[in-house]
Short mmCIF file of C-alpha atoms in Angstrom, two decimals:
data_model
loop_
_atom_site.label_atom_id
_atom_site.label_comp_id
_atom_site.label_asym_id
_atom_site.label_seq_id
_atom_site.Cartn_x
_atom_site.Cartn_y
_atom_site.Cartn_z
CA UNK O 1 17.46 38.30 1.40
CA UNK O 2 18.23 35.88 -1.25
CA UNK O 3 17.61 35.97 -4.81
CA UNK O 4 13.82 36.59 -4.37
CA UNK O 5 11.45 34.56 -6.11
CA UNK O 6 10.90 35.45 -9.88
CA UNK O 7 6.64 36.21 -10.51
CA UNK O 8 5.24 33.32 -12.60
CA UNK O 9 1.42 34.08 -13.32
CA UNK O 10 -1.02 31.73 -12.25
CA UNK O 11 1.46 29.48 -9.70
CA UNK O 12 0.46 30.21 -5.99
CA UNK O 13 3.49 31.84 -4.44
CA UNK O 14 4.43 28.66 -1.89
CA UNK O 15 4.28 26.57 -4.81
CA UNK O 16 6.83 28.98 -6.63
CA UNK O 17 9.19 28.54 -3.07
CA UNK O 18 8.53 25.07 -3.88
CA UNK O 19 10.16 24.69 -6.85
CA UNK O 20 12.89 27.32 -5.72
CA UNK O 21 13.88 24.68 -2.90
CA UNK O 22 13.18 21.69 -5.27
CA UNK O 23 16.06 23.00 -7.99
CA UNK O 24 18.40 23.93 -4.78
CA UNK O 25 18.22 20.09 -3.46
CA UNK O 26 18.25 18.66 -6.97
CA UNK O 27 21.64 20.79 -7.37
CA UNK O 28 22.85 19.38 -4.56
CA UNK O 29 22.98 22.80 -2.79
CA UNK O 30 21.75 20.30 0.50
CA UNK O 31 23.16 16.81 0.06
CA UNK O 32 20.57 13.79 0.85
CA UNK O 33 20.26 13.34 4.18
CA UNK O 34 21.30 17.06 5.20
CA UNK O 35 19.39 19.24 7.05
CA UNK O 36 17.72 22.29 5.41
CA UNK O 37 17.07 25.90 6.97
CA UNK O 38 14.79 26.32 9.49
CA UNK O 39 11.70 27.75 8.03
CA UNK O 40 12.36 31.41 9.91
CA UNK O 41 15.82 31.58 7.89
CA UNK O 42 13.76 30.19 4.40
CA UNK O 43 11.36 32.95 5.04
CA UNK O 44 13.60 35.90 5.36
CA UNK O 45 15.73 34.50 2.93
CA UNK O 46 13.32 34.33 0.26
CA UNK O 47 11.55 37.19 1.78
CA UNK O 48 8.23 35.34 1.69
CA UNK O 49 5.62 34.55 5.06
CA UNK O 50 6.44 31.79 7.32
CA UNK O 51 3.16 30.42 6.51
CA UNK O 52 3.95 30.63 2.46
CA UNK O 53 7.38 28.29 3.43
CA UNK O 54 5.46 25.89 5.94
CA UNK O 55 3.06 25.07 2.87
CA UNK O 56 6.30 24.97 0.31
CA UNK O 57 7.96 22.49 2.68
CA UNK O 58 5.12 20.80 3.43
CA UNK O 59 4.25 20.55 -0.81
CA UNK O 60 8.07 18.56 -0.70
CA UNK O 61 7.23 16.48 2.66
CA UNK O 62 4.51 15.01 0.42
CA UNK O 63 6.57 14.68 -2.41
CA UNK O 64 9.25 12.71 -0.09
CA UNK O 65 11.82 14.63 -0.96
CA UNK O 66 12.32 15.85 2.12
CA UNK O 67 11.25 14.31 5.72
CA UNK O 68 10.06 16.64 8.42
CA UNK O 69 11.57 15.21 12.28
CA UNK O 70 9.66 16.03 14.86
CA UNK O 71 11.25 18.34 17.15
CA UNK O 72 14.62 18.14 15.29
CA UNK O 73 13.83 19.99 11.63
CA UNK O 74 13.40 19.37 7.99
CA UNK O 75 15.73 17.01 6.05
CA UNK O 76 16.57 16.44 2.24
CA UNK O 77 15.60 12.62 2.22
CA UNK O 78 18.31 9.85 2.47
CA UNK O 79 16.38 8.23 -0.71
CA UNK O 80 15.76 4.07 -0.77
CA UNK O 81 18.02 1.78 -0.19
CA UNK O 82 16.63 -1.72 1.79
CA UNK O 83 16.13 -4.91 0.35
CA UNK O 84 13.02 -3.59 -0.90
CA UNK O 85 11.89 -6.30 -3.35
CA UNK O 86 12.14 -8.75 -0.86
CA UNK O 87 9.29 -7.12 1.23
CA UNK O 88 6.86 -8.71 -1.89
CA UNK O 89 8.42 -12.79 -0.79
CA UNK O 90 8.71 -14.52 2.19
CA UNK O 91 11.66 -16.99 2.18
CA UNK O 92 12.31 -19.72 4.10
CA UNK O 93 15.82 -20.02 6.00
CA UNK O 94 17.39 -17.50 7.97
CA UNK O 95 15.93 -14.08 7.22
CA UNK O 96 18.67 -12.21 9.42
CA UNK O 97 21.22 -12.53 7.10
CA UNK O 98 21.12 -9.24 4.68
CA UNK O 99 20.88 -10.35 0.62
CA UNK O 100 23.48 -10.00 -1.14
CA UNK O 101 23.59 -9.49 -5.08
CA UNK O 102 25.31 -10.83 -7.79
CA UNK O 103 26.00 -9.27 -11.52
CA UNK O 104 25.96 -11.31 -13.81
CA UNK O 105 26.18 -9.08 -16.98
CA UNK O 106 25.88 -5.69 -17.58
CA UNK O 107 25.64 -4.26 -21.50
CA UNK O 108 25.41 -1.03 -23.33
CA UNK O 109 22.24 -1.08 -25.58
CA UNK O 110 19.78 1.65 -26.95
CA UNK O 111 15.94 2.56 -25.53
CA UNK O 112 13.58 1.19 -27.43
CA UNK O 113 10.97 3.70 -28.09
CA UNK O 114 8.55 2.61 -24.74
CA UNK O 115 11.68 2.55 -22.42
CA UNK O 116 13.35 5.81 -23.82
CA UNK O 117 9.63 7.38 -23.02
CA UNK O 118 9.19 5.98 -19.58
CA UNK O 119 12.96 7.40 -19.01
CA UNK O 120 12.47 10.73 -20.43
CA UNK O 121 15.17 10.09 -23.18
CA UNK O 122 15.29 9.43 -27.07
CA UNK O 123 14.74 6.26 -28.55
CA UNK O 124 17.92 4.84 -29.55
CA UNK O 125 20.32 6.89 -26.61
CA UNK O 126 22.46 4.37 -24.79
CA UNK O 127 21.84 2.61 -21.65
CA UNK O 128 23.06 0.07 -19.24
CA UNK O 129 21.10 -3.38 -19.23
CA UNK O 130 22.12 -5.20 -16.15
CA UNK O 131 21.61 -8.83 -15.23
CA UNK O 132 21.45 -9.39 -11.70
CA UNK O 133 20.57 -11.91 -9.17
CA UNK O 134 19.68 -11.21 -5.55
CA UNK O 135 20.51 -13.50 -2.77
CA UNK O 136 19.58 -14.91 0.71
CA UNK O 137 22.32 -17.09 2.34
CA UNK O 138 24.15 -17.99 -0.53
CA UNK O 139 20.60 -19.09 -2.71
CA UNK O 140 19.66 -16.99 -5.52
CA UNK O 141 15.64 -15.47 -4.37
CA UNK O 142 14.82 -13.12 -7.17
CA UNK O 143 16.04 -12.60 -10.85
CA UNK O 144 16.33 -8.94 -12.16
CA UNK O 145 16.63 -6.94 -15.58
CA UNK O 146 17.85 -3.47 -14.63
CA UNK O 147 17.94 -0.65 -17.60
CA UNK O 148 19.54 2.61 -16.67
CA UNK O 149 19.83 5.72 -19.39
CA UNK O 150 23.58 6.13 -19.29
CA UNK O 151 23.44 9.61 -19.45
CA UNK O 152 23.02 9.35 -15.52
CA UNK O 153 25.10 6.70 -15.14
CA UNK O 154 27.87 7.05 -17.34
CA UNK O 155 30.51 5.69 -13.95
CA UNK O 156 29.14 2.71 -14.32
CA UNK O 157 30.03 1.51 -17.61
CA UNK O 158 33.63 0.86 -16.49
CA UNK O 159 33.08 -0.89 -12.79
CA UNK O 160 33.32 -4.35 -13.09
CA UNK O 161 30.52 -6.66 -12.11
CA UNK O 162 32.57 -7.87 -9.23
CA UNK O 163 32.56 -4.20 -8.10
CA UNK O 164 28.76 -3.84 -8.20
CA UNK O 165 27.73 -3.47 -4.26
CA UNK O 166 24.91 -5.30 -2.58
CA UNK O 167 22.69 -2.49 -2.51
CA UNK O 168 22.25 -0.83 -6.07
CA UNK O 169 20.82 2.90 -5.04
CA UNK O 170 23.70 3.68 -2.65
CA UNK O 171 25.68 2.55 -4.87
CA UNK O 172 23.62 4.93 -7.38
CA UNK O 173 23.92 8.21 -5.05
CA UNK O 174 27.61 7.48 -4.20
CA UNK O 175 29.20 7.52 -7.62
CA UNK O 176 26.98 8.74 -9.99
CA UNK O 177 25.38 11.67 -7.71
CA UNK O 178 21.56 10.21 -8.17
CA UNK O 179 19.20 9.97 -5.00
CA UNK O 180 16.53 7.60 -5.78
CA UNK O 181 13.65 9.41 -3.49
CA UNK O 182 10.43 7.03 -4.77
CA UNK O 183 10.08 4.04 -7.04
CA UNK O 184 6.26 2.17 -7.92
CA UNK O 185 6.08 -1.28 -8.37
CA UNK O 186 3.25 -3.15 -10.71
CA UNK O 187 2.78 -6.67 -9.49
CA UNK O 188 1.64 -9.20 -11.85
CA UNK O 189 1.90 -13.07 -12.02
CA UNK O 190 3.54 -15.43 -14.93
CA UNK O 191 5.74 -18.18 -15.77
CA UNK O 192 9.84 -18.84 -16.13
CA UNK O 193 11.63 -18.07 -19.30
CA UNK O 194 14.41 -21.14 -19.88
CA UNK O 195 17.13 -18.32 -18.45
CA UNK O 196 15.21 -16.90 -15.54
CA UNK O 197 14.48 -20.17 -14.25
CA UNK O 198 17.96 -21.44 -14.65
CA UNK O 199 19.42 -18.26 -12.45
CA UNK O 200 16.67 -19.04 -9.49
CA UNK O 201 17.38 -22.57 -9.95
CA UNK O 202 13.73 -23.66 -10.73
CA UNK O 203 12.11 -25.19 -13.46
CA UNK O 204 11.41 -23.77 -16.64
CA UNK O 205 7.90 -22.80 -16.30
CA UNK O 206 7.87 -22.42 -12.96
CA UNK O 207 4.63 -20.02 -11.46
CA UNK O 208 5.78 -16.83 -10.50
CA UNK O 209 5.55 -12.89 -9.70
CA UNK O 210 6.79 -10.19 -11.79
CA UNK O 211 7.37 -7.07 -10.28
CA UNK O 212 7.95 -4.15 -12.88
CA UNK O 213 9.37 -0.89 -10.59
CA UNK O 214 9.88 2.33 -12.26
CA UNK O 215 12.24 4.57 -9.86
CA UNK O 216 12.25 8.38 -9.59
CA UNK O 217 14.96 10.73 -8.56
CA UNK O 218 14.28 13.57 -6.10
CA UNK O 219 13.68 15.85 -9.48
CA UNK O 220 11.03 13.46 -10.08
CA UNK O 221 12.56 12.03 -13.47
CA UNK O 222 12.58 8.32 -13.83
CA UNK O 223 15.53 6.86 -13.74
CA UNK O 224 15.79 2.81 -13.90
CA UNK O 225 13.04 0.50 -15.16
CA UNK O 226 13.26 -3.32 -13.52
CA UNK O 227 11.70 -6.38 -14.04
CA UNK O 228 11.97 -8.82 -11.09
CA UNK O 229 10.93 -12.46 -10.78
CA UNK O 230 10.36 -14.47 -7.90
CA UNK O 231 9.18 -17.58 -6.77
CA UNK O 232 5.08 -17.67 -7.15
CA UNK O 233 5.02 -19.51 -4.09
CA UNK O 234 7.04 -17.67 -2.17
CA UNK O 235 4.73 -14.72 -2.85
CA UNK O 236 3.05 -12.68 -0.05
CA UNK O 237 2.13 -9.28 0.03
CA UNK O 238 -0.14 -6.94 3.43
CA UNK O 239 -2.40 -4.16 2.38
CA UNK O 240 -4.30 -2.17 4.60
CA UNK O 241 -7.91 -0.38 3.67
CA UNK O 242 -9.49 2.14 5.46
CA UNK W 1 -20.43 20.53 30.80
CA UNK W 2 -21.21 16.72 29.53
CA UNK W 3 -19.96 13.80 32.40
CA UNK W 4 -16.47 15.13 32.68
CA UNK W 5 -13.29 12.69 31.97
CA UNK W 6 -12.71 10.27 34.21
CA UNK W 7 -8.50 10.12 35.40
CA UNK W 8 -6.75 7.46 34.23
CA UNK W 9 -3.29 6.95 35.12
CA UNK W 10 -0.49 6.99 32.87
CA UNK W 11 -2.87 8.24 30.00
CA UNK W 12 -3.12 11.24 28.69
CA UNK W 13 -5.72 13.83 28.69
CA UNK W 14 -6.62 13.58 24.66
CA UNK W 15 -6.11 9.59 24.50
CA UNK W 16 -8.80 9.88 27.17
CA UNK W 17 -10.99 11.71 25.06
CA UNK W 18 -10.39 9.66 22.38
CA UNK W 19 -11.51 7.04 23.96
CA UNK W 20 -14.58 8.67 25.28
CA UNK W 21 -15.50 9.76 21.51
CA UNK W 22 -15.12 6.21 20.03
CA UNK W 23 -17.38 4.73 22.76
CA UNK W 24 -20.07 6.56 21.29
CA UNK W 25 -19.35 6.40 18.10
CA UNK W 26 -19.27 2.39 18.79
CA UNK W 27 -22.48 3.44 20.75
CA UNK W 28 -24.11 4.60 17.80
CA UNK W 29 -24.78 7.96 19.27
CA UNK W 30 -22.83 9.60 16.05
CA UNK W 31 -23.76 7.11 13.18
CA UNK W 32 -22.21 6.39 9.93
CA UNK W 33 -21.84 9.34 7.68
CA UNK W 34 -22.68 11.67 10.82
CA UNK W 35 -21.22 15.19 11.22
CA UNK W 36 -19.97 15.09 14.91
CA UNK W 37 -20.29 18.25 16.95
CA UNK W 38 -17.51 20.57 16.29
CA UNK W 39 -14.17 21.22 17.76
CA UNK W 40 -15.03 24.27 20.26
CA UNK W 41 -18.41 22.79 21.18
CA UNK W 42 -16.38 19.20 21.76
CA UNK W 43 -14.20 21.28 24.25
CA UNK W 44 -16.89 23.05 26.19
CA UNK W 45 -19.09 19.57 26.78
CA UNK W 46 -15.47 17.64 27.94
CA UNK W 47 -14.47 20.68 29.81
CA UNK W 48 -11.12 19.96 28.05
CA UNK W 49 -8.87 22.72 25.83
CA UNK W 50 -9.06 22.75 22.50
CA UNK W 51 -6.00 21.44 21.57
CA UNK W 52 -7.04 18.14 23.35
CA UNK W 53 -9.93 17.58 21.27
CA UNK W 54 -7.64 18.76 18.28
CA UNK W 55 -5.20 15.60 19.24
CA UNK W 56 -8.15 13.53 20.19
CA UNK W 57 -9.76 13.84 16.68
CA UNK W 58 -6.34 13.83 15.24
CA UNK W 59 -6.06 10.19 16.74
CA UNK W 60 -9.26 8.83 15.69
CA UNK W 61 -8.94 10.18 12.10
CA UNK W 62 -5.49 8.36 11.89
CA UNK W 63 -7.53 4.95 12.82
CA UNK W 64 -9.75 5.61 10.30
CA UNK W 65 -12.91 5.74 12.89
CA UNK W 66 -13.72 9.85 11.48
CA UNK W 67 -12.77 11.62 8.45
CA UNK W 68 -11.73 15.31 8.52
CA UNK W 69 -13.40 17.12 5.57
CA UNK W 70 -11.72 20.77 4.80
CA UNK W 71 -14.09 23.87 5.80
CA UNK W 72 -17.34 21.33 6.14
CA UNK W 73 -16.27 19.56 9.92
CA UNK W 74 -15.17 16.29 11.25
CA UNK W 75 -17.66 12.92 9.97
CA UNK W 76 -17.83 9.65 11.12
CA UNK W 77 -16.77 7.38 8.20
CA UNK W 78 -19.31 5.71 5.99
CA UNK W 79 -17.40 2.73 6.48
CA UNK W 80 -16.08 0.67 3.42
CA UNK W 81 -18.82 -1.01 0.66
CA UNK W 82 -16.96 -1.08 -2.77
CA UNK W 83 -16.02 -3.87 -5.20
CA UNK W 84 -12.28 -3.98 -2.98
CA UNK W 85 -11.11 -7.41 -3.80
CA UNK W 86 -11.08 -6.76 -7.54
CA UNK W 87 -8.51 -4.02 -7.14
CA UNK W 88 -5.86 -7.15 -6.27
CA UNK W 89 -6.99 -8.15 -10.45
CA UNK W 90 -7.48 -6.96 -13.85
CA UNK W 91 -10.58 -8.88 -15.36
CA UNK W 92 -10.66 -8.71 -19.61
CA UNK W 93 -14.38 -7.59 -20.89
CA UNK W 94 -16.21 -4.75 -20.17
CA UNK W 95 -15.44 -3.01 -16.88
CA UNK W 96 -18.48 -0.27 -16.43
CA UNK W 97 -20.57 -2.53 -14.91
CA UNK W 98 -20.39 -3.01 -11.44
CA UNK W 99 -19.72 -6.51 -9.90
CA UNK W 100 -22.66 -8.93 -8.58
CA UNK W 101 -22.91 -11.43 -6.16
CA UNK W 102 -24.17 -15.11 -5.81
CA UNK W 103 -24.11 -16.85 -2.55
CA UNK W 104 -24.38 -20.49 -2.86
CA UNK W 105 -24.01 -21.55 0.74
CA UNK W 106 -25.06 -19.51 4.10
CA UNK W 107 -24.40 -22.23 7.18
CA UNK W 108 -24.07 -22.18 10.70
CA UNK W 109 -20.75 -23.88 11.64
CA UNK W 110 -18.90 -23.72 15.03
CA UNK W 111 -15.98 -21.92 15.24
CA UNK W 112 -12.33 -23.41 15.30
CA UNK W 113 -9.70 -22.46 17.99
CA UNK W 114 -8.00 -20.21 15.38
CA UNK W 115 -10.81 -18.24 13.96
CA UNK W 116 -12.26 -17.42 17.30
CA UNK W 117 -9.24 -16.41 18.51
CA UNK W 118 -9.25 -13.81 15.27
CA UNK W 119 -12.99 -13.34 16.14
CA UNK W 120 -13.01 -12.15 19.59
CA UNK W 121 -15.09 -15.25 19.93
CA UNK W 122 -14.89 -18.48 21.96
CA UNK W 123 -14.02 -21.89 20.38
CA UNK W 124 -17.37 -23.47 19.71
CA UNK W 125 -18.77 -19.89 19.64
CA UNK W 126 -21.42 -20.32 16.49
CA UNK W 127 -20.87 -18.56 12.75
CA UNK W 128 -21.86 -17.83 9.78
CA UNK W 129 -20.14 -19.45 6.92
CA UNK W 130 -20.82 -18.22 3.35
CA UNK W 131 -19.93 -19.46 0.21
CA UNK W 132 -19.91 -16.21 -2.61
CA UNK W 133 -19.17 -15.65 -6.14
CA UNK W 134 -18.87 -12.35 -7.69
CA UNK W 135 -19.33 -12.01 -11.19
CA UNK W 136 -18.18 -9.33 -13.67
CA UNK W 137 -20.73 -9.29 -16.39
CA UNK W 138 -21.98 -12.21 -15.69
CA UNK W 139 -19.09 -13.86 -15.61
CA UNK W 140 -17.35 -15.52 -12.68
CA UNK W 141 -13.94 -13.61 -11.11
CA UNK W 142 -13.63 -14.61 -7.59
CA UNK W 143 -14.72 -17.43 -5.03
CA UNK W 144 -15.32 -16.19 -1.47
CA UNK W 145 -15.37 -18.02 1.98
CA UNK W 146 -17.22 -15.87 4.70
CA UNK W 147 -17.31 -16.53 8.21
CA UNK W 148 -18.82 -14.05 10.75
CA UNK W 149 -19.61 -14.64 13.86
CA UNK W 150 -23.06 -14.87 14.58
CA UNK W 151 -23.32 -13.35 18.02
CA UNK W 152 -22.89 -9.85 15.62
CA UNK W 153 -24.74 -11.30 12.65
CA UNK W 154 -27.68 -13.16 13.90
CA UNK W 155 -29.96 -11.09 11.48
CA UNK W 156 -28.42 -12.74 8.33
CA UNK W 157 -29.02 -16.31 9.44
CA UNK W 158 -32.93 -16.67 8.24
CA UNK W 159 -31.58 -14.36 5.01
CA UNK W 160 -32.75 -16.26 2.10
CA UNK W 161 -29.45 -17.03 -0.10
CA UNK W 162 -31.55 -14.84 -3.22
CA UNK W 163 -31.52 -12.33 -0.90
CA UNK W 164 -28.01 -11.03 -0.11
CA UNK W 165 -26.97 -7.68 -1.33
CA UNK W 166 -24.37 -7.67 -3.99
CA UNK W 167 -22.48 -5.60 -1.81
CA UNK W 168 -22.19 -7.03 1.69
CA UNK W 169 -20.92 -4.11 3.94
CA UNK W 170 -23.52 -1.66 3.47
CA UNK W 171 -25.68 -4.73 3.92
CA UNK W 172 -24.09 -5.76 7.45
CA UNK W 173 -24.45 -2.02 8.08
CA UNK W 174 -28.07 -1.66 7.06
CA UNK W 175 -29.22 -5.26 8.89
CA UNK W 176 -26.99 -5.64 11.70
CA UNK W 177 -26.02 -2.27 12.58
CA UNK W 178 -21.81 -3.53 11.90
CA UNK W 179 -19.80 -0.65 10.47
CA UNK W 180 -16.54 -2.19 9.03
CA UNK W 181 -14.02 0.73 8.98
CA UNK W 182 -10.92 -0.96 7.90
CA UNK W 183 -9.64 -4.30 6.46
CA UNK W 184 -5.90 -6.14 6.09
CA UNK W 185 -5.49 -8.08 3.48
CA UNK W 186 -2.69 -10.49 2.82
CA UNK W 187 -1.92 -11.54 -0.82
CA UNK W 188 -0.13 -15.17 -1.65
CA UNK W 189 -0.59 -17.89 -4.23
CA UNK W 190 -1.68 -21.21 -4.51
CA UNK W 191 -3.76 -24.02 -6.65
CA UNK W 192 -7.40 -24.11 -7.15
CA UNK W 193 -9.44 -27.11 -5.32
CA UNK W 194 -11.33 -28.43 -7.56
CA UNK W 195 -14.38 -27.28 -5.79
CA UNK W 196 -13.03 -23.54 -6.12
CA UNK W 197 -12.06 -24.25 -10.02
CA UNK W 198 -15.70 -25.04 -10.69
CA UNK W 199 -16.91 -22.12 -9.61
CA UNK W 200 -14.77 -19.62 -11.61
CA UNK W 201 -15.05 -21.88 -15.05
CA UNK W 202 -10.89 -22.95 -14.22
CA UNK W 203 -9.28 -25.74 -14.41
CA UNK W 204 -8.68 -27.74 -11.22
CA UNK W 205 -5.20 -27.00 -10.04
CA UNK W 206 -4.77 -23.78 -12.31
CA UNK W 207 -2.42 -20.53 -10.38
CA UNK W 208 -4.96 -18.52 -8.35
CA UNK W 209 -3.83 -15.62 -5.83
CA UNK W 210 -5.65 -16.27 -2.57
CA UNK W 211 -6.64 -12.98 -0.55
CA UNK W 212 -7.18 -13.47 2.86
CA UNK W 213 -8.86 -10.65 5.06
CA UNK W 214 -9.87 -9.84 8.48
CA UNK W 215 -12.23 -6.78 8.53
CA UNK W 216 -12.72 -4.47 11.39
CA UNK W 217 -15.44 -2.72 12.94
CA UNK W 218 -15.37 1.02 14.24
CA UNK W 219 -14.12 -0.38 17.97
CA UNK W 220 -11.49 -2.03 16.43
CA UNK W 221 -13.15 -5.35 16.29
CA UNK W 222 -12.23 -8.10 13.86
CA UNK W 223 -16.14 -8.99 12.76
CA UNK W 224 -14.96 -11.09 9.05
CA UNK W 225 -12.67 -13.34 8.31
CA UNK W 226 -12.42 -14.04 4.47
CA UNK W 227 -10.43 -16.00 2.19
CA UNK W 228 -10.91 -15.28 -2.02
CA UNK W 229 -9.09 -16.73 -4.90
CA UNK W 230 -8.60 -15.56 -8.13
CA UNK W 231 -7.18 -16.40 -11.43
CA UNK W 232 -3.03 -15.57 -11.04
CA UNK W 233 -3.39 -14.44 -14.84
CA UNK W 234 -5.30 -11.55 -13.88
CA UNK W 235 -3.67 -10.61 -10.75
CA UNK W 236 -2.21 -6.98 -11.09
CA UNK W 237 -1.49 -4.56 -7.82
CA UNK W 238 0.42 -1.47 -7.79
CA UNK W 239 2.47 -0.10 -4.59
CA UNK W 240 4.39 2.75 -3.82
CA UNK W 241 7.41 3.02 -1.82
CA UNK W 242 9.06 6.44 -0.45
#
């Protein structure tokens, strides 16, 4: 048996495993992507009931840090990484080419007090602001303002733009150790800034959608806060009610 | 034992069932709202096992045709009748009050090639088409074009304009015995006709998000098509990706 599981009145026992497992895949204990023990190991490990670590693992499927495969077992999830952003446009041209990014800036600066609350820091700690533009066959589709608490991501101060990869959150678990597990994006609608406009090559003014995404690690802290523009009229979005 | 279950090739033994249960909730024979019977009488009337009627239920829960409540049993679902469309915006003023309706137009058109294709119907098939407006305190948010067929909505045709429901669903549901269980909607943007404009107090030409839906009945049916536009400065929607 492993460490056992400390008694914490008035949290259920599976939701005690739960956080147990949680810390473990937060440490790193099982890398993204990795399998975890089968739930018959978990149980007499912890020395708990196999129906105590079905409802722990199932409290973490629902969290998405982890994905249950049918069949195959439970495994810590591989965290985003698509051209997700893009899901919110539809652009004309070829659509199998993947987009591509490009950096066009990237600057220490300190939270302001709303950022440094919505990233669990102090107003005034240091983070990366990072200008970036996302492409489809060579045209620039969507305009971004990253901000990232450099606490986390302290490797990044040094990489050159040019080194920035195409896709920011493998780029995010690879060499700064953060799995981005969920992000929400707030959809609204508005017009061009002079600069904006100038990156996406419209005209100052021009109609379009703001996405603003908060992103969460698999220890549910948020880490990033983006702004995204795109072209209003390249704007569609599918939801489903039931 | 109830009929038995016919064999169908190549389909399995709960999809079967499945089938069997949403032909009479279709039928009517469970409404709206209804408990249906449970699990272990389900299994004795099929003359199937209980895990079949476990999958079987499983399946129709996941189309949104029943609704599993914990410890009180398996219900048919009510079916969808809120304010929906106004979740896609965020309207200034006071927000307590519920939304109303106006319908300005109620025809009979024929349908085009396109929309009866959506419809289930035949070109030239007749339908409804409805003009709407729904108004937050008074005050108008969003301009709505109906059309539903009129083979399933005959009862609305001699409807005096006064006399539409502010909310439509339970009012299909109540007059024409239509149960719409699900709806897609896809978001984009455009410019207000001037016809539109007038209706919501906007400018001809101002930046509107235009909704368009089909809505489905409990067989799967499309029984609505809809288009509504809104003032872009109000649009707001939130989505989650894991």
């Amino acid at each position: 048996m492993d460490t056992g599981l400390p008694n914490a009145a008035g949290v259920s026992r599976y939701a005690q495993l739960a956080q147990e497992l949680r810390q473990r895949i937060v440490g790193g204990e099982w890398a993204a992507g990795a399998a975890i023990p089968a739930e018959t190991e978990l149980a007499e490990r912890f020395g708990v009931a196999l129906g105590t670590v079905r409802q722990a693992v199932a409290m973490l499927a629902a969290e998405g840090i982890v994905q249950r495969v049918h069949g195959k077992g439970t495994f810590v999830t591989q965290g985003l990484n698509g051209p997700s952003l893009l899901r919110f446009f539809r652009f004309r041209g070829p659509t199998d080419e993947p987009p591509t990014a490009r950096v066009h800036r990237c600057q220490t600066v300190r939270l302001r007090a709303a950022e440094a609350l919505a990233l669990g820091q102090q107003t005034g700690d240091a983070a990366l602001r990072v200008k970036r533009v996302r492409l489809l066959a060579g045209r620039p589709v969507l305009a971004e303002d990253l901000l990232l608490p450099l606490a986390r991501f302290e490797a990044l101060r040094a990489l050159p733009t040019r080194e920035w990869e195409d896709l920011l959150y493998p780029m995010l678990a690879r060499l700064c150790g953060v799995t981005v597990a969920r992000a929400n994006d707030e959809l609204s609608f508005g017009h061009l800034d002079a600069a904006t406009a100038a990156l996406l090559d419209l005209p100052e003014g021009a109609p379009a959608i703001r996405v603003d995404r908060q992103a969460f690690d698999l220890g549910g802290h948020c880490i990033e806060l983006r702004t995204t523009w795109g072209d209003a009229t390249a704007f569609h979005y599918s939801a489903e009610m039931r």
